[in-house]
Short mmCIF file of C-alpha atoms in Angstrom, two decimals:
data_model
loop_
_atom_site.label_atom_id
_atom_site.label_comp_id
_atom_site.label_asym_id
_atom_site.label_seq_id
_atom_site.Cartn_x
_atom_site.Cartn_y
_atom_site.Cartn_z
CA UNK A 1 -27.29 -51.43 -20.42
CA UNK A 2 -23.53 -50.89 -20.66
CA UNK A 3 -21.97 -48.07 -18.68
CA UNK A 4 -18.52 -46.83 -19.67
CA UNK A 5 -16.35 -45.98 -16.67
CA UNK A 6 -13.04 -44.09 -16.60
CA UNK A 7 -10.45 -46.46 -15.22
CA UNK A 8 -6.83 -45.48 -14.71
CA UNK A 9 -4.10 -47.90 -13.91
CA UNK A 10 -1.42 -46.16 -11.76
CA UNK A 11 1.22 -48.35 -13.44
CA UNK A 12 0.64 -46.41 -16.66
CA UNK A 13 1.55 -42.99 -15.35
CA UNK A 14 3.33 -43.28 -11.95
CA UNK A 15 7.14 -43.49 -12.11
CA UNK A 16 8.81 -46.32 -10.21
CA UNK A 17 11.90 -44.26 -9.39
CA UNK A 18 12.94 -40.60 -9.69
CA UNK A 19 15.21 -41.50 -12.61
CA UNK A 20 12.41 -42.86 -14.79
CA UNK A 21 11.08 -40.69 -17.58
CA UNK A 22 7.73 -39.06 -16.92
CA UNK A 23 5.02 -40.52 -19.13
CA UNK A 24 3.38 -37.78 -21.19
CA UNK A 25 -0.29 -38.38 -22.07
CA UNK A 26 -1.03 -37.82 -25.77
CA UNK A 27 -4.20 -36.23 -27.05
CA UNK A 28 -4.90 -37.54 -30.56
CA UNK A 29 -7.52 -34.88 -31.35
CA UNK A 30 -6.49 -33.56 -34.81
CA UNK A 31 -7.59 -30.03 -33.82
CA UNK A 32 -4.96 -29.84 -31.08
CA UNK A 33 -1.35 -29.58 -32.06
CA UNK A 34 0.84 -32.21 -30.33
CA UNK A 35 3.38 -29.55 -29.33
CA UNK A 36 0.88 -26.92 -28.18
CA UNK A 37 1.91 -26.94 -24.51
CA UNK A 38 5.70 -26.74 -25.19
CA UNK A 39 5.04 -23.88 -27.62
CA UNK A 40 2.89 -22.02 -25.11
CA UNK A 41 5.52 -22.56 -22.41
CA UNK A 42 8.20 -21.00 -24.67
CA UNK A 43 5.90 -18.06 -25.40
CA UNK A 44 5.17 -17.59 -21.69
CA UNK A 45 8.90 -17.68 -20.90
CA UNK A 46 9.64 -15.07 -23.58
CA UNK A 47 6.75 -12.89 -22.38
CA UNK A 48 8.06 -13.05 -18.79
CA UNK A 49 11.58 -12.14 -19.91
CA UNK A 50 10.33 -9.23 -22.04
CA UNK A 51 8.23 -8.00 -19.12
CA UNK A 52 11.39 -7.69 -17.02
CA UNK A 53 13.28 -6.08 -19.95
CA UNK A 54 10.62 -3.38 -20.36
CA UNK A 55 10.08 -2.84 -16.61
CA UNK A 56 11.03 0.84 -16.38
CA UNK A 57 8.63 2.23 -13.79
CA UNK A 58 10.22 5.63 -13.07
CA UNK A 59 8.57 8.40 -15.11
CA UNK A 60 9.67 11.76 -13.74
CA UNK A 61 10.71 13.78 -10.73
CA UNK A 62 8.76 16.86 -9.66
CA UNK A 63 11.31 19.12 -8.01
CA UNK A 64 10.75 22.60 -6.64
CA UNK A 65 10.40 22.15 -2.87
CA UNK A 66 13.18 23.60 -0.73
CA UNK A 67 12.70 21.11 2.12
CA UNK A 68 11.62 17.48 2.59
CA UNK A 69 8.12 16.60 1.33
CA UNK A 70 6.08 15.73 4.42
CA UNK A 71 2.54 15.12 3.10
CA UNK A 72 0.50 14.89 -0.10
CA UNK A 73 -3.18 15.00 -1.06
CA UNK A 74 -5.13 13.97 -4.18
CA UNK A 75 -7.73 16.17 -5.86
CA UNK A 76 -11.08 14.29 -5.67
CA UNK A 77 -12.30 15.48 -9.10
CA UNK A 78 -9.15 16.12 -11.16
CA UNK A 79 -6.72 13.32 -12.03
CA UNK A 80 -3.94 15.70 -13.02
CA UNK A 81 -3.91 17.78 -9.79
CA UNK A 82 -1.85 16.83 -6.75
CA UNK A 83 -1.05 18.88 -3.62
CA UNK A 84 2.12 18.57 -1.57
CA UNK A 85 3.30 20.09 1.72
CA UNK A 86 6.91 20.46 2.83
CA UNK A 87 8.82 20.76 6.10
CA UNK A 88 9.34 24.52 5.61
CA UNK A 89 5.59 25.26 5.62
CA UNK A 90 5.34 25.57 1.84
CA UNK A 91 2.42 24.04 -0.13
CA UNK A 92 2.62 23.39 -3.87
CA UNK A 93 -0.10 22.43 -6.36
CA UNK A 94 1.16 20.33 -9.29
CA UNK A 95 -0.18 19.66 -12.78
CA UNK A 96 0.80 16.07 -13.57
CA UNK A 97 0.12 16.26 -17.32
CA UNK A 98 2.57 19.17 -17.69
CA UNK A 99 4.68 17.82 -14.76
CA UNK A 100 5.16 21.27 -13.31
CA UNK A 101 4.13 23.36 -10.31
CA UNK A 102 1.15 25.66 -11.02
CA UNK A 103 0.91 27.38 -7.64
CA UNK A 104 3.02 27.87 -4.49
CA UNK A 105 1.86 29.28 -1.17
CA UNK A 106 3.52 29.75 2.22
CA UNK A 107 0.87 28.07 4.38
CA UNK A 108 2.50 27.64 7.83
CA UNK A 109 5.49 28.40 9.97
CA UNK A 110 7.30 25.13 10.53
CA UNK A 111 6.23 21.74 9.14
CA UNK A 112 3.05 21.18 7.13
CA UNK A 113 1.87 18.20 9.19
CA UNK A 114 -1.07 17.17 7.04
CA UNK A 115 -3.37 18.18 4.22
CA UNK A 116 -6.62 17.00 2.61
CA UNK A 117 -8.93 18.19 -0.17
CA UNK A 118 -12.64 18.87 0.32
CA UNK A 119 -14.89 16.17 -1.21
CA UNK A 120 -16.14 18.60 -3.92
CA UNK A 121 -12.61 19.74 -4.82
CA UNK A 122 -13.23 23.51 -4.41
CA UNK A 123 -10.88 23.94 -1.45
CA UNK A 124 -8.32 22.14 0.69
CA UNK A 125 -7.21 22.14 4.33
CA UNK A 126 -3.71 22.23 5.81
CA UNK A 127 -2.41 21.88 9.37
CA UNK A 128 1.02 22.87 10.67
CA UNK A 129 3.35 23.22 13.62
CA UNK A 130 1.96 26.71 14.29
CA UNK A 131 -1.20 25.09 15.85
CA UNK A 132 -3.46 26.32 13.03
CA UNK A 133 -5.93 24.69 10.64
CA UNK A 134 -6.27 26.67 7.39
CA UNK A 135 -8.74 26.33 4.53
CA UNK A 136 -7.55 27.50 1.09
CA UNK A 137 -9.24 27.92 -2.29
CA UNK A 138 -8.19 25.39 -4.92
CA UNK A 139 -8.10 28.06 -7.68
CA UNK A 140 -5.27 30.55 -7.83
CA UNK A 141 -6.12 34.08 -6.61
CA UNK A 142 -7.04 36.61 -9.30
CA UNK A 143 -4.78 39.42 -10.51
CA UNK A 144 -3.99 41.81 -7.65
CA UNK A 145 -5.51 39.53 -4.97
CA UNK A 146 -3.39 38.32 -2.06
CA UNK A 147 -2.83 34.67 -1.23
CA UNK A 148 -4.93 34.32 1.93
CA UNK A 149 -6.79 31.40 3.52
CA UNK A 150 -10.62 31.35 3.54
CA UNK A 151 -10.70 30.32 7.22
CA UNK A 152 -8.07 29.96 9.94
CA UNK A 153 -8.69 28.03 13.16
CA UNK A 154 -6.21 28.52 15.99
CA UNK A 155 -5.97 25.41 18.16
CA UNK A 156 -4.57 24.81 21.63
CA UNK A 157 -2.10 22.06 20.65
CA UNK A 158 -0.11 21.03 17.56
CA UNK A 159 -2.21 19.04 15.09
CA UNK A 160 -0.52 16.00 13.55
CA UNK A 161 -3.11 14.71 11.09
CA UNK A 162 -6.22 15.77 9.18
CA UNK A 163 -8.82 14.07 6.99
CA UNK A 164 -12.05 15.26 5.37
CA UNK A 165 -15.43 13.50 5.40
CA UNK A 166 -16.24 11.90 2.02
CA UNK A 167 -19.76 13.37 1.72
CA UNK A 168 -20.36 16.13 4.27
CA UNK A 169 -18.81 19.49 5.26
CA UNK A 170 -17.03 17.87 8.21
CA UNK A 171 -13.35 17.18 8.83
CA UNK A 172 -11.33 15.52 11.59
CA UNK A 173 -7.99 16.54 13.10
CA UNK A 174 -5.79 14.68 15.53
CA UNK A 175 -3.07 15.64 17.98
CA UNK A 176 -3.70 15.45 21.68
CA UNK A 177 -7.16 14.03 20.82
CA UNK A 178 -9.39 13.44 17.77
CA UNK A 179 -11.54 16.51 17.05
CA UNK A 180 -14.51 16.51 14.65
CA UNK A 181 -15.09 19.97 13.12
CA UNK A 182 -17.88 21.58 11.16
CA UNK A 183 -16.43 23.80 8.42
CA UNK A 184 -18.52 26.78 9.55
CA UNK A 185 -17.49 26.69 13.22
CA UNK A 186 -14.27 27.61 15.03
CA UNK A 187 -14.69 25.05 17.82
CA UNK A 188 -14.95 21.28 17.38
CA UNK A 189 -18.38 19.59 17.30
CA UNK A 190 -17.03 16.78 19.46
CA UNK A 191 -13.72 15.50 20.81
CA UNK A 192 -12.92 11.80 20.98
CA UNK A 193 -10.18 10.36 23.13
CA UNK A 194 -9.17 6.96 24.53
CA UNK A 195 -5.84 7.04 26.33
CA UNK A 196 -3.44 9.88 27.02
CA UNK A 197 -0.89 9.71 24.23
CA UNK A 198 -0.59 11.83 21.11
CA UNK A 199 -2.40 10.62 17.97
CA UNK A 200 -0.38 10.63 14.75
CA UNK A 201 -2.98 9.99 12.06
CA UNK A 202 -6.76 9.92 11.53
CA UNK A 203 -8.68 8.57 8.52
CA UNK A 204 -12.37 8.52 7.51
CA UNK A 205 -13.80 5.33 6.04
CA UNK A 206 -14.69 5.98 2.36
CA UNK A 207 -17.71 3.62 2.38
CA UNK A 208 -19.15 3.70 5.91
CA UNK A 209 -18.37 7.41 6.16
CA UNK A 210 -19.28 7.76 9.85
CA UNK A 211 -16.37 5.46 10.86
CA UNK A 212 -12.91 6.80 11.71
CA UNK A 213 -9.63 5.11 12.49
CA UNK A 214 -6.70 6.65 14.33
CA UNK A 215 -3.15 5.62 15.30
CA UNK A 216 -1.63 6.73 18.62
CA UNK A 217 1.97 6.70 19.80
CA UNK A 218 1.08 4.33 22.67
CA UNK A 219 0.85 1.54 20.02
CA UNK A 220 -2.96 1.72 19.71
CA UNK A 221 -5.19 1.65 16.66
CA UNK A 222 -8.53 3.10 17.78
CA UNK A 223 -11.82 2.97 15.82
CA UNK A 224 -14.51 5.62 16.41
CA UNK A 225 -18.17 5.98 15.44
CA UNK A 226 -19.06 9.59 14.60
CA UNK A 227 -22.81 9.03 15.11
CA UNK A 228 -22.42 8.04 18.77
CA UNK A 229 -19.40 10.30 19.39
CA UNK A 230 -17.66 7.41 21.14
CA UNK A 231 -14.69 5.12 20.53
CA UNK A 232 -15.75 1.62 19.41
CA UNK A 233 -12.70 -0.56 20.08
CA UNK A 234 -8.95 -0.54 19.95
CA UNK A 235 -6.19 -3.00 19.19
CA UNK A 236 -2.77 -2.71 20.84
CA UNK A 237 0.22 -3.92 18.81
CA UNK A 238 3.78 -4.61 19.95
CA UNK A 239 5.12 -1.51 18.21
CA UNK A 240 3.75 1.87 17.14
CA UNK A 241 1.58 2.24 14.05
CA UNK A 242 2.45 5.29 11.94
CA UNK A 243 -0.67 5.51 9.78
CA UNK A 244 -3.55 3.48 8.40
CA UNK A 245 -5.59 3.42 5.19
CA UNK A 246 -9.11 2.05 4.59
CA UNK A 247 -9.86 -0.24 1.65
CA UNK A 248 -12.04 1.76 -0.79
CA UNK A 249 -13.91 -1.38 -1.90
CA UNK A 250 -14.39 -3.33 1.35
CA UNK A 251 -15.87 -1.26 4.16
CA UNK A 252 -14.42 -3.20 7.10
CA UNK A 253 -10.85 -3.74 5.85
CA UNK A 254 -7.96 -1.41 6.69
CA UNK A 255 -4.16 -1.68 6.50
CA UNK A 256 -1.82 -0.28 9.15
CA UNK A 257 1.82 0.71 8.58
CA UNK A 258 3.91 -0.26 11.58
CA UNK A 259 7.34 0.56 13.05
CA UNK A 260 8.27 -3.15 13.17
CA UNK A 261 8.86 -3.14 9.35
CA UNK A 262 5.50 -4.87 8.69
CA UNK A 263 2.05 -3.88 7.44
CA UNK A 264 -1.07 -5.43 8.95
CA UNK A 265 -4.38 -5.79 7.13
CA UNK A 266 -7.23 -5.99 9.65
CA UNK A 267 -10.93 -6.75 9.49
CA UNK A 268 -12.42 -4.28 11.97
CA UNK A 269 -15.05 -6.83 13.05
CA UNK A 270 -12.36 -9.27 14.20
CA UNK A 271 -9.30 -7.50 15.54
CA UNK A 272 -7.80 -10.37 17.56
CA UNK A 273 -5.59 -11.28 14.60
CA UNK A 274 -4.87 -9.51 11.30
CA UNK A 275 -6.19 -10.92 8.03
CA UNK A 276 -2.66 -10.73 6.59
CA UNK A 277 0.84 -9.70 7.71
CA UNK A 278 2.84 -8.09 4.87
CA UNK A 279 6.57 -8.48 5.54
CA UNK A 280 9.18 -7.25 3.08
CA UNK A 281 10.44 -3.86 4.26
CA UNK A 282 13.68 -3.68 6.26
CA UNK A 283 12.87 -0.47 8.16
CA UNK A 284 9.87 1.37 9.63
CA UNK A 285 6.88 1.75 7.27
CA UNK A 286 5.87 5.43 7.23
CA UNK A 287 2.87 5.61 4.88
CA UNK A 288 0.37 3.43 3.02
CA UNK A 289 -2.25 4.09 0.34
CA UNK A 290 -4.75 1.82 -1.44
CA UNK A 291 -5.31 1.55 -5.18
CA UNK A 292 -8.84 2.57 -6.28
CA UNK A 293 -9.61 -1.09 -7.09
CA UNK A 294 -8.94 -2.12 -3.46
CA UNK A 295 -6.88 -5.11 -4.64
CA UNK A 296 -3.43 -3.64 -3.95
CA UNK A 297 -1.76 -0.99 -1.83
CA UNK A 298 1.54 0.85 -1.90
CA UNK A 299 3.75 1.45 1.13
CA UNK A 300 6.54 3.96 1.79
CA UNK A 301 9.37 3.12 4.12
CA UNK A 302 12.37 4.55 5.95
CA UNK A 303 14.52 2.06 4.01
CA UNK A 304 14.41 4.40 0.94
CA UNK A 305 12.05 2.24 -1.13
CA UNK A 306 8.36 1.87 -1.92
CA UNK A 307 6.66 -1.49 -2.36
CA UNK A 308 3.40 -2.64 -3.96
CA UNK A 309 1.56 -5.41 -2.11
CA UNK A 310 -1.46 -7.43 -3.23
CA UNK A 311 -4.00 -7.32 -0.36
CA UNK A 312 -4.10 -11.11 0.00
CA UNK A 313 -0.34 -11.77 -0.23
CA UNK A 314 2.32 -11.53 2.47
CA UNK A 315 5.09 -10.38 0.12
CA UNK A 316 5.33 -7.46 -2.30
CA UNK A 317 4.98 -7.93 -6.05
CA UNK A 318 7.12 -4.87 -6.81
CA UNK A 319 9.81 -2.71 -5.20
CA UNK A 320 10.78 0.75 -6.51
CA UNK A 321 13.95 2.67 -5.58
CA UNK A 322 16.47 5.07 -7.08
CA UNK A 323 20.03 5.96 -6.05
CA UNK A 324 19.05 9.49 -5.07
CA UNK A 325 15.82 8.68 -3.21
CA UNK A 326 16.13 9.02 0.58
CA UNK A 327 13.63 8.10 3.33
CA UNK A 328 10.18 8.04 1.72
CA UNK A 329 7.73 9.87 3.98
CA UNK A 330 4.49 9.95 1.99
CA UNK A 331 2.97 7.99 -0.89
CA UNK A 332 -0.24 8.23 -2.97
CA UNK A 333 -1.88 6.00 -5.60
CA UNK A 334 -3.64 8.08 -8.29
CA UNK A 335 -7.39 7.71 -8.79
CA UNK A 336 -7.07 6.22 -12.30
CA UNK A 337 -5.06 3.26 -10.93
CA UNK A 338 -2.15 3.96 -13.32
CA UNK A 339 0.44 5.93 -11.32
CA UNK A 340 2.06 6.18 -7.91
CA UNK A 341 3.45 9.37 -6.36
CA UNK A 342 5.95 9.40 -3.51
CA UNK A 343 7.48 12.28 -1.55
CA UNK A 344 10.81 11.87 0.18
CA UNK A 345 13.39 13.58 2.38
CA UNK A 346 15.48 15.02 -0.42
CA UNK A 347 12.76 17.46 -1.57
CA UNK A 348 11.51 15.50 -4.60
CA UNK A 349 8.16 14.03 -5.59
CA UNK A 350 8.59 11.04 -7.89
CA UNK A 351 6.05 9.71 -10.39
CA UNK A 352 6.03 5.94 -11.04
CA UNK A 353 3.98 3.55 -13.13
CA UNK A 354 1.77 1.26 -11.02
CA UNK A 355 2.50 -1.54 -13.48
CA UNK A 356 6.24 -1.39 -14.17
CA UNK A 357 6.26 -2.76 -17.75
CA UNK A 358 2.98 -1.22 -18.93
CA UNK A 359 3.14 0.65 -22.24
CA UNK A 360 1.78 4.18 -21.92
CA UNK A 361 -0.31 5.83 -24.63
CA UNK A 362 -2.89 4.48 -27.06
CA UNK A 363 -2.61 0.77 -27.86
CA UNK A 364 -3.51 -0.67 -31.28
CA UNK A 365 -6.09 -3.51 -31.20
CA UNK A 366 -3.40 -6.06 -32.17
CA UNK A 367 -1.12 -4.79 -29.40
CA UNK A 368 -3.95 -5.09 -26.89
CA UNK A 369 -4.80 -8.64 -28.02
CA UNK A 370 -1.13 -9.71 -27.85
CA UNK A 371 -0.80 -8.18 -24.38
CA UNK A 372 -3.90 -10.01 -23.08
CA UNK A 373 -2.70 -13.29 -24.64
CA UNK A 374 0.74 -12.93 -23.02
CA UNK A 375 -0.87 -12.11 -19.69
CA UNK A 376 -2.97 -15.29 -19.80
CA UNK A 377 0.09 -17.36 -20.75
CA UNK A 378 2.04 -15.93 -17.80
CA UNK A 379 -0.84 -16.79 -15.46
CA UNK A 380 -1.08 -20.32 -16.87
CA UNK A 381 2.63 -21.09 -16.39
CA UNK A 382 3.32 -18.87 -13.36
CA UNK A 383 4.25 -21.77 -11.07
CA UNK A 384 6.91 -23.27 -13.37
CA UNK A 385 10.28 -22.84 -11.63
CA UNK A 386 12.08 -20.96 -14.40
CA UNK A 387 9.21 -18.55 -15.10
CA UNK A 388 8.62 -17.97 -11.39
CA UNK A 389 12.31 -17.20 -10.82
CA UNK A 390 12.44 -14.65 -13.65
CA UNK A 391 9.15 -12.99 -12.65
CA UNK A 392 10.19 -12.69 -8.99
CA UNK A 393 13.72 -11.39 -9.52
CA UNK A 394 14.27 -7.76 -8.47
CA UNK A 395 17.47 -5.77 -8.22
CA UNK A 396 17.81 -4.31 -4.71
CA UNK A 397 20.23 -1.72 -3.29
CA UNK A 398 23.09 -3.37 -1.40
CA UNK A 399 21.94 -1.98 1.97
CA UNK A 400 18.44 -3.51 1.59
CA UNK A 401 19.82 -6.78 0.19
CA UNK A 402 22.16 -7.31 3.15
CA UNK A 403 19.45 -6.39 5.67
CA UNK A 404 17.01 -8.86 4.06
CA UNK A 405 19.63 -11.62 4.43
CA UNK A 406 20.34 -10.62 8.02
CA UNK A 407 16.64 -10.63 8.95
CA UNK A 408 16.17 -14.04 7.36
CA UNK A 409 18.98 -15.42 9.54
CA UNK A 410 17.47 -13.80 12.65
CA UNK A 411 14.02 -15.24 11.89
CA UNK A 412 15.48 -18.71 11.40
CA UNK A 413 17.39 -18.44 14.69
CA UNK A 414 14.24 -17.39 16.57
CA UNK A 415 12.26 -20.27 15.03
CA UNK A 416 15.00 -22.79 15.89
CA UNK A 417 15.20 -21.49 19.47
CA UNK A 418 11.43 -21.81 19.86
CA UNK A 419 11.46 -25.36 18.48
CA UNK A 420 14.25 -26.35 20.88
CA UNK A 421 12.40 -24.81 23.82
CA UNK A 422 9.23 -26.70 22.84
CA UNK A 423 11.20 -29.93 22.42
CA UNK A 424 12.71 -29.74 25.92
CA UNK A 425 9.56 -28.60 27.76
CA UNK A 426 6.45 -30.39 28.94
CA UNK A 427 3.91 -30.98 26.15
CA UNK A 428 1.75 -27.84 25.86
CA UNK A 429 4.01 -25.69 28.07
CA UNK A 430 5.26 -23.66 25.07
CA UNK A 431 2.21 -23.06 22.85
CA UNK A 432 2.48 -22.59 19.09
CA UNK A 433 1.58 -18.95 18.28
CA UNK A 434 0.82 -18.15 14.65
CA UNK A 435 2.69 -15.31 12.91
CA UNK A 436 -0.56 -13.34 12.69
CA UNK A 437 -1.17 -13.38 16.45
CA UNK A 438 2.44 -12.77 17.54
CA UNK A 439 2.25 -9.01 17.02
CA UNK A 440 -1.09 -8.35 18.80
CA UNK A 441 -0.90 -7.48 22.49
CA UNK A 442 -4.61 -6.96 23.27
CA UNK A 443 -8.00 -5.93 21.89
CA UNK A 444 -10.07 -3.59 24.07
CA UNK A 445 -13.79 -3.01 23.42
#
């Protein structure tokens, strides 16, 4: 019996020197065109260029606030409804299809520190500097009725964050400690604390709904279990975490926005090192929100830009900015995965496309087929130098561009210094610490 074996002679396809021409294997199958790959490459290049030409992500600006926008909340049932709270205590409800404000109410004296909608969408909660938690109806009051909250809870300290349970009539506030409240009671069901510093943000897990995460100003991220009314564990980072957001598709994954310009994606079962460090911002990251698919998240920063990061990548795929936009304080990804909303210092809420070059409106079948074909071509040739350069190029404001360069130089200097120290020390005296573990101080259980 004869057995045919593939045998390849390296002399046939390996170049002797760099200057030799690369041997191109020919496929003599009559079905395949001999120039198919060059043609596809040209098409992929054109598709990548056109994607950058049509990348116009900014849609509109919702203006009407008289002070900086401090917090936002999504309606759980309606895609077109968004709530926003400002630094002068004013709350506005927006209709995104009409792009206008449908209702305004003076909720608090001083800042609106946080807001969240009830899981059924009939009401929403706000907290402010006046030490109160207020529950409001989502519908506008009828003719002749006054704008008054359904319930008002007067607390002992200023509350800095609020979040509602995803399935039950329970909400959590944070300030001096984390308080779990029943909607029908005026005193908390239980109070959770671990440490003595003020807590800036608290978030319920959307899947394992009894889990909470909180960020404190003593650099801690603390995880709590509502069933046991106890803290589970905490991780201490080198700098303060401003807020965190749970992945809506993976129960144990959350991303924390830190003061050291980075975002850290953690697996709560293994907190000794983050799953990924996302490093592109050049100033403190103030807010983060996941897309409904759980594959990407958007971050808002003090450097006057917002960035979109894939969960498994260390660098952002997109950066959005305008000349007028100041420090971005809050950001939200809409529930249909199409749009991003951000609220900033200069009193505006901006609406962006999540995919910068996406065509809005109804697509014809041929358009859809051409778009899918182009997408596959871009994926096939994404690592070719020219296509990669065009796809990665982004225009940045001069301030961010210079800071990025400066930080690159500083990182290189630190790396060189560490290498020199290791070179001139005893073997093993200066251990190699990975980038992921550099920022973690301790994990306490």
